[in-house]
Amino acid sequence: MNAQAQVKKLLDFIDASPSPYHVIKSIETELAAQTRAWERLYETDRWILQPGGCYYVVRDDSSIVLFVQGQKPLAEAGFKIIGAHTDSPGLRIKPNAASRTEGLLRLGVEIYGGPILATFTDRDLSLAGRIAYKNAQNQIDSTLVLFEQPLLRLPNLAIHMNRAVNEDGLKLQKQTELPLLLTVAQQQLPQVFFLELLQQQSGLDVKRILSWDLAVYDTQKGVFWGAKNEFYADSQLDNLSSCHAALQALLAEPDLQADATLVCAFFDHEEIGSGSNKGADGSFLPDILQRIGLVTGTDSEDYVRALAKSFLISADMAHAYQPNFPNAFDAEHKIMVNQGPVIKVNANHNYSSESVSVALFANWCEQAKVPYQTYSHRCDLACGSTIGPMTSAKLGIRSIDVGSPMWAMHSIRESAGVQDHQYMISVMKQFFATN
Ligand code: CO
């Protein structure tokens, strides 16, 4: 598949995944379309694993671990893991969301992670996520909900009322200026109107709806742009581009017959620090790896040997050079779009890369004939972080932080290079294929 076709698949994947819950659904849809069977395992069941078998485990609907059981015992071949995250920064709907103000109904939101808030103004916004409800048997169940039409908007203030906006930038007061416009005031109480809206979209009776996790998303679809269509733009490139690349690498070689157990771990809650039962700083991945060890009869010493043989690629997007803002970048670490995967290095270990893991990754790039670049953040700016350091620390395994270059990280409309997606898939395939 050429780079353009691969990115088209990525854009379709992102557009079908407006919340972390929908990311898991999109992955399951892709797994179901494979010729090879992917078996879903449940943490509450007992497991049986076969060498070469393809399995996945979902925790709380928005984090997933996929793995292909290796041909060799764990202690001999270890795990090859690619980690990424399913969530993106943005706005989340508050529990008692709806309120009436003058003649309008608005929805109150909380800020999730660190979005560029100004980019949420004047967009065709809508809602997606999960609803928890009481089913016909009076048991608690949950379902996904997705409003496809633009439902919400955060209209900007006209420049005639905000004369300094182009000098001072757009500053939004987080409590009072972020509620989203939903409709003109209705007969019903605001909360009742909102519940009825959820009922219409989900088919669930209002009386059965108990709570929800709803994300605000941008309904605009992904596009190619640039004189030669060499760039693409969409929401959530951070970090669904990395999830998609890793998934393609895992699915690309159905007959890989890899010695090692190949793992993709995609976590929710990275943008808020990963500290949850399904976040990268929680027990999810260690639990699954340990479980694979137990089920395959690996004793405690051999499990530790397996971890010592293992490697983690933490994949998250990187900051591409933007020539309009030269002073934001270290002059010797300008990352260019469409010039290959970025190795992220930070002496304070906000990134988990060290010289040996960097050398290993550089070698896989060379073997895959993929160019690569190295990034270091300006010393006078705070560096971001990833799931790499905490995952590596928790498991005690060697790790590297890499990512594709992109512009406007945490904007609701991010962009990146078409060629880089293909490069990332190629080097990830090489990582999985190298025994
Ligand atoms: Co990220």
Short mmCIF file of N, CA, C and O in Angstrom, two decimals, residues 304-388:
data_model
loop_
_atom_site.label_atom_id
_atom_site.label_comp_id
_atom_site.label_asym_id
_atom_site.label_seq_id
_atom_site.Cartn_x
_atom_site.Cartn_y
_atom_site.Cartn_z
N VAL A 304 10.95 -13.01 34.83
CA VAL A 304 11.92 -11.91 34.97
C VAL A 304 12.93 -11.96 33.83
O VAL A 304 13.31 -10.91 33.28
N ARG A 305 13.32 -13.18 33.44
CA ARG A 305 14.21 -13.31 32.28
C ARG A 305 13.53 -12.77 31.01
O ARG A 305 14.16 -12.12 30.19
N ALA A 306 12.24 -13.05 30.89
CA ALA A 306 11.50 -12.57 29.71
C ALA A 306 11.51 -11.04 29.65
O ALA A 306 11.76 -10.45 28.60
N LEU A 307 11.27 -10.40 30.80
CA LEU A 307 11.27 -8.93 30.82
C LEU A 307 12.65 -8.39 30.47
O LEU A 307 12.79 -7.38 29.77
N ALA A 308 13.67 -9.08 30.95
CA ALA A 308 15.04 -8.63 30.68
C ALA A 308 15.37 -8.73 29.19
O ALA A 308 16.26 -8.04 28.69
N LYS A 309 14.65 -9.58 28.47
CA LYS A 309 14.86 -9.74 27.01
C LYS A 309 14.00 -8.78 26.21
O LYS A 309 14.10 -8.74 24.98
N SER A 310 13.11 -8.06 26.87
CA SER A 310 12.05 -7.33 26.16
C SER A 310 12.47 -5.92 25.77
O SER A 310 13.48 -5.39 26.23
N PHE A 311 11.65 -5.32 24.92
CA PHE A 311 11.89 -3.94 24.47
C PHE A 311 10.56 -3.24 24.27
O PHE A 311 9.59 -3.85 23.82
N LEU A 312 10.54 -1.95 24.63
CA LEU A 312 9.33 -1.14 24.46
C LEU A 312 9.62 0.05 23.54
O LEU A 312 10.57 0.80 23.79
N ILE A 313 8.80 0.18 22.51
CA ILE A 313 8.78 1.44 21.75
C ILE A 313 7.58 2.24 22.25
O ILE A 313 6.44 1.79 22.11
N SER A 314 7.84 3.37 22.85
CA SER A 314 6.77 4.29 23.24
C SER A 314 6.58 5.26 22.09
O SER A 314 7.47 6.06 21.79
N ALA A 315 5.44 5.15 21.41
CA ALA A 315 5.21 5.96 20.20
C ALA A 315 4.23 7.08 20.49
O ALA A 315 3.09 6.84 20.89
N ASP A 316 4.71 8.30 20.32
CA ASP A 316 3.86 9.47 20.52
C ASP A 316 4.40 10.55 19.59
O ASP A 316 5.58 10.55 19.24
N MET A 317 3.57 11.48 19.21
CA MET A 317 3.95 12.39 18.14
C MET A 317 5.04 13.38 18.59
O MET A 317 5.21 13.64 19.78
N ALA A 318 5.76 13.93 17.61
CA ALA A 318 6.89 14.84 17.87
C ALA A 318 6.63 16.20 17.23
O ALA A 318 5.83 16.31 16.30
N HIS A 319 7.32 17.23 17.73
CA HIS A 319 7.08 18.60 17.27
C HIS A 319 7.91 18.92 16.03
O HIS A 319 9.13 19.07 16.10
N ALA A 320 7.23 19.06 14.88
CA ALA A 320 7.92 19.43 13.64
C ALA A 320 8.26 20.91 13.65
O ALA A 320 7.53 21.73 14.21
N TYR A 321 9.34 21.24 12.98
CA TYR A 321 9.77 22.64 12.84
C TYR A 321 8.74 23.43 12.04
O TYR A 321 8.26 22.96 11.00
N GLN A 322 8.39 24.61 12.56
CA GLN A 322 7.45 25.49 11.86
C GLN A 322 8.22 26.79 11.63
O GLN A 322 8.55 27.49 12.58
N PRO A 323 8.53 27.11 10.35
CA PRO A 323 9.45 28.23 10.08
C PRO A 323 8.93 29.59 10.53
O PRO A 323 9.72 30.53 10.66
N ASN A 324 7.63 29.71 10.79
CA ASN A 324 7.10 30.99 11.29
C ASN A 324 7.51 31.26 12.74
O ASN A 324 7.44 32.38 13.22
N PHE A 325 7.91 30.19 13.43
CA PHE A 325 8.26 30.32 14.86
C PHE A 325 9.64 29.73 15.13
O PHE A 325 9.78 28.80 15.93
N PRO A 326 10.68 30.25 14.47
CA PRO A 326 12.01 29.61 14.59
C PRO A 326 12.53 29.58 16.02
O PRO A 326 13.24 28.65 16.40
N ASN A 327 12.13 30.57 16.84
CA ASN A 327 12.68 30.65 18.19
C ASN A 327 12.11 29.61 19.15
O ASN A 327 12.57 29.50 20.29
N ALA A 328 11.11 28.86 18.70
CA ALA A 328 10.53 27.84 19.57
C ALA A 328 11.34 26.55 19.56
O ALA A 328 11.07 25.64 20.33
N PHE A 329 12.34 26.50 18.68
CA PHE A 329 13.05 25.23 18.47
C PHE A 329 14.54 25.37 18.77
O PHE A 329 15.12 26.43 18.60
N ASP A 330 15.14 24.26 19.20
CA ASP A 330 16.60 24.18 19.31
C ASP A 330 17.14 24.14 17.87
O ASP A 330 16.73 23.30 17.07
N ALA A 331 18.07 25.04 17.58
CA ALA A 331 18.54 25.21 16.20
C ALA A 331 19.14 23.93 15.61
O ALA A 331 19.10 23.71 14.40
N GLU A 332 19.70 23.09 16.47
CA GLU A 332 20.35 21.87 15.97
C GLU A 332 19.41 20.66 15.99
O GLU A 332 19.83 19.54 15.68
N HIS A 333 18.19 20.88 16.41
CA HIS A 333 17.23 19.76 16.47
C HIS A 333 15.93 20.13 15.79
O HIS A 333 14.85 19.98 16.36
N LYS A 334 16.05 20.63 14.58
CA LYS A 334 14.86 20.98 13.80
C LYS A 334 14.35 19.71 13.13
O LYS A 334 15.03 19.11 12.31
N ILE A 335 13.15 19.33 13.50
CA ILE A 335 12.53 18.11 12.96
C ILE A 335 11.71 18.49 11.75
O ILE A 335 10.87 19.39 11.83
N MET A 336 11.96 17.85 10.62
CA MET A 336 11.25 18.20 9.40
C MET A 336 10.17 17.17 9.07
O MET A 336 10.41 15.96 9.15
N VAL A 337 9.02 17.70 8.67
CA VAL A 337 7.93 16.83 8.24
C VAL A 337 8.33 16.06 6.98
O VAL A 337 9.06 16.59 6.15
N ASN A 338 7.89 14.83 6.89
CA ASN A 338 8.18 13.93 5.76
C ASN A 338 9.64 13.51 5.68
O ASN A 338 10.10 13.08 4.62
N GLN A 339 10.36 13.62 6.78
CA GLN A 339 11.75 13.16 6.78
C GLN A 339 11.99 12.06 7.81
O GLN A 339 13.11 11.86 8.26
N GLY A 340 10.94 11.39 8.20
CA GLY A 340 11.13 10.16 8.97
C GLY A 340 10.86 10.24 10.45
O GLY A 340 10.70 11.34 11.02
N PRO A 341 10.79 9.06 11.10
CA PRO A 341 10.51 8.98 12.54
C PRO A 341 11.50 9.80 13.36
O PRO A 341 12.68 9.95 12.99
N VAL A 342 11.01 10.31 14.47
CA VAL A 342 11.80 11.16 15.35
C VAL A 342 12.14 10.39 16.62
O VAL A 342 11.25 9.85 17.29
N ILE A 343 13.41 10.34 16.95
CA ILE A 343 13.85 9.76 18.22
C ILE A 343 13.89 10.92 19.21
O ILE A 343 14.55 11.93 18.98
N LYS A 344 13.16 10.78 20.32
CA LYS A 344 13.05 11.88 21.28
C LYS A 344 13.98 11.62 22.46
O LYS A 344 13.90 10.57 23.09
N VAL A 345 14.82 12.59 22.74
CA VAL A 345 15.82 12.42 23.79
C VAL A 345 15.67 13.54 24.82
O VAL A 345 15.48 14.70 24.47
N ASN A 346 15.72 13.15 26.10
CA ASN A 346 15.66 14.14 27.17
C ASN A 346 16.47 13.63 28.35
O ASN A 346 16.21 12.54 28.87
N ALA A 347 17.46 14.42 28.77
CA ALA A 347 18.38 13.97 29.82
C ALA A 347 17.66 13.72 31.14
O ALA A 347 18.08 12.90 31.95
N ASN A 348 16.55 14.44 31.36
CA ASN A 348 15.80 14.26 32.61
C ASN A 348 14.76 13.15 32.51
O ASN A 348 13.90 13.00 33.38
N HIS A 349 14.83 12.41 31.43
CA HIS A 349 13.98 11.24 31.20
C HIS A 349 12.49 11.55 31.18
O HIS A 349 11.68 10.76 31.67
N ASN A 350 12.13 12.72 30.64
CA ASN A 350 10.73 12.89 30.24
C ASN A 350 10.45 11.98 29.05
O ASN A 350 9.31 11.65 28.76
N TYR A 351 11.51 11.63 28.34
CA TYR A 351 11.46 10.58 27.32
C TYR A 351 12.39 9.46 27.80
O TYR A 351 13.41 9.72 28.43
N SER A 352 12.02 8.22 27.47
CA SER A 352 12.75 7.08 28.04
C SER A 352 14.00 6.68 27.24
O SER A 352 14.72 5.79 27.65
N SER A 353 14.25 7.35 26.13
CA SER A 353 15.37 6.97 25.26
C SER A 353 16.72 7.09 25.97
O SER A 353 16.92 8.01 26.77
N GLU A 354 17.60 6.14 25.73
CA GLU A 354 19.01 6.24 26.14
C GLU A 354 19.87 5.73 24.98
O GLU A 354 19.34 5.22 24.00
N SER A 355 21.18 5.87 25.10
CA SER A 355 22.02 5.67 23.92
C SER A 355 21.86 4.29 23.29
O SER A 355 21.82 4.16 22.07
N VAL A 356 21.71 3.25 24.12
CA VAL A 356 21.62 1.91 23.53
C VAL A 356 20.27 1.72 22.83
O VAL A 356 20.22 1.20 21.70
N SER A 357 19.18 2.18 23.46
CA SER A 357 17.88 2.02 22.78
C SER A 357 17.83 2.87 21.52
O SER A 357 17.26 2.47 20.50
N VAL A 358 18.46 4.05 21.57
CA VAL A 358 18.52 4.90 20.37
C VAL A 358 19.27 4.18 19.25
O VAL A 358 18.84 4.15 18.09
N ALA A 359 20.39 3.56 19.61
CA ALA A 359 21.19 2.86 18.59
C ALA A 359 20.42 1.68 18.00
O ALA A 359 20.46 1.45 16.79
N LEU A 360 19.69 0.96 18.86
CA LEU A 360 18.89 -0.16 18.36
C LEU A 360 17.83 0.34 17.37
O LEU A 360 17.65 -0.23 16.29
N PHE A 361 17.14 1.41 17.75
CA PHE A 361 16.07 1.93 16.88
C PHE A 361 16.67 2.46 15.57
O PHE A 361 16.12 2.22 14.48
N ALA A 362 17.79 3.17 15.67
CA ALA A 362 18.44 3.70 14.47
C ALA A 362 18.81 2.55 13.52
O ALA A 362 18.65 2.65 12.30
N ASN A 363 19.22 1.45 14.12
CA ASN A 363 19.59 0.28 13.31
C ASN A 363 18.37 -0.32 12.61
O ASN A 363 18.44 -0.70 11.44
N TRP A 364 17.22 -0.37 13.34
CA TRP A 364 15.99 -0.88 12.68
C TRP A 364 15.59 0.04 11.53
O TRP A 364 15.13 -0.42 10.50
N CYS A 365 15.76 1.36 11.73
CA CYS A 365 15.45 2.31 10.65
C CYS A 365 16.33 2.02 9.43
O CYS A 365 15.85 1.97 8.29
N GLU A 366 17.62 1.82 9.68
CA GLU A 366 18.54 1.56 8.56
C GLU A 366 18.15 0.28 7.84
O GLU A 366 18.13 0.22 6.61
N GLN A 367 17.82 -0.77 8.63
CA GLN A 367 17.42 -2.04 8.01
C GLN A 367 16.14 -1.87 7.19
O GLN A 367 15.98 -2.50 6.14
N ALA A 368 15.23 -1.01 7.65
CA ALA A 368 13.96 -0.81 6.94
C ALA A 368 14.09 0.27 5.85
O ALA A 368 13.10 0.62 5.21
N LYS A 369 15.31 0.81 5.68
CA LYS A 369 15.55 1.90 4.70
C LYS A 369 14.63 3.11 4.97
O LYS A 369 14.02 3.68 4.06
N VAL A 370 14.55 3.45 6.23
CA VAL A 370 13.73 4.58 6.68
C VAL A 370 14.65 5.65 7.28
O VAL A 370 15.49 5.33 8.12
N PRO A 371 14.55 6.91 6.83
CA PRO A 371 15.37 7.96 7.45
C PRO A 371 14.87 8.23 8.87
O PRO A 371 13.71 7.94 9.18
N TYR A 372 15.72 8.78 9.73
CA TYR A 372 15.25 9.12 11.07
C TYR A 372 15.88 10.43 11.51
O TYR A 372 16.87 10.87 10.93
N GLN A 373 15.29 11.04 12.53
CA GLN A 373 15.75 12.34 13.02
C GLN A 373 15.79 12.28 14.55
O GLN A 373 15.15 11.42 15.15
N THR A 374 16.51 13.19 15.15
CA THR A 374 16.61 13.19 16.61
C THR A 374 16.17 14.54 17.15
O THR A 374 16.57 15.59 16.65
N TYR A 375 15.32 14.49 18.18
CA TYR A 375 14.75 15.71 18.74
C TYR A 375 15.20 15.94 20.17
O TYR A 375 15.26 15.02 20.98
N SER A 376 15.53 17.19 20.47
CA SER A 376 15.75 17.63 21.84
C SER A 376 15.03 18.96 22.01
O SER A 376 15.12 19.84 21.14
N HIS A 377 14.29 19.10 23.09
CA HIS A 377 13.48 20.31 23.34
C HIS A 377 14.40 21.46 23.76
O HIS A 377 15.50 21.23 24.28
N ARG A 378 13.97 22.69 23.55
CA ARG A 378 14.72 23.84 24.06
C ARG A 378 14.87 23.72 25.59
O ARG A 378 13.93 23.33 26.28
N CYS A 379 16.03 24.10 26.10
CA CYS A 379 16.28 24.00 27.55
C CYS A 379 15.43 24.97 28.36
O CYS A 379 15.19 24.76 29.55
N ASP A 380 15.00 26.06 27.72
CA ASP A 380 14.24 27.08 28.46
C ASP A 380 12.74 26.91 28.29
O ASP A 380 11.97 27.81 28.60
N LEU A 381 12.33 25.74 27.79
CA LEU A 381 10.90 25.43 27.68
C LEU A 381 10.65 24.11 28.37
O LEU A 381 11.49 23.21 28.33
N ALA A 382 9.46 23.98 29.00
CA ALA A 382 9.12 22.71 29.64
C ALA A 382 8.85 21.67 28.56
O ALA A 382 8.14 21.92 27.60
N CYS A 383 9.44 20.50 28.75
CA CYS A 383 9.30 19.40 27.80
C CYS A 383 8.05 18.60 28.13
O CYS A 383 7.68 18.45 29.28
N GLY A 384 7.37 18.07 27.12
CA GLY A 384 6.23 17.19 27.37
C GLY A 384 6.70 15.84 27.85
O GLY A 384 7.90 15.60 27.97
N SER A 385 5.78 14.93 28.17
CA SER A 385 6.20 13.58 28.52
C SER A 385 5.30 12.57 27.83
O SER A 385 4.38 12.94 27.11
N THR A 386 5.59 11.31 28.03
CA THR A 386 4.87 10.23 27.33
C THR A 386 4.67 9.07 28.30
O THR A 386 5.08 9.13 29.46
N ILE A 387 4.10 7.99 27.79
CA ILE A 387 3.96 6.79 28.61
C ILE A 387 5.27 6.01 28.71
O ILE A 387 5.36 5.06 29.48
N GLY A 388 6.29 6.41 27.95
CA GLY A 388 7.54 5.66 27.88
C GLY A 388 8.24 5.49 29.22
O GLY A 388 8.46 4.36 29.69
#
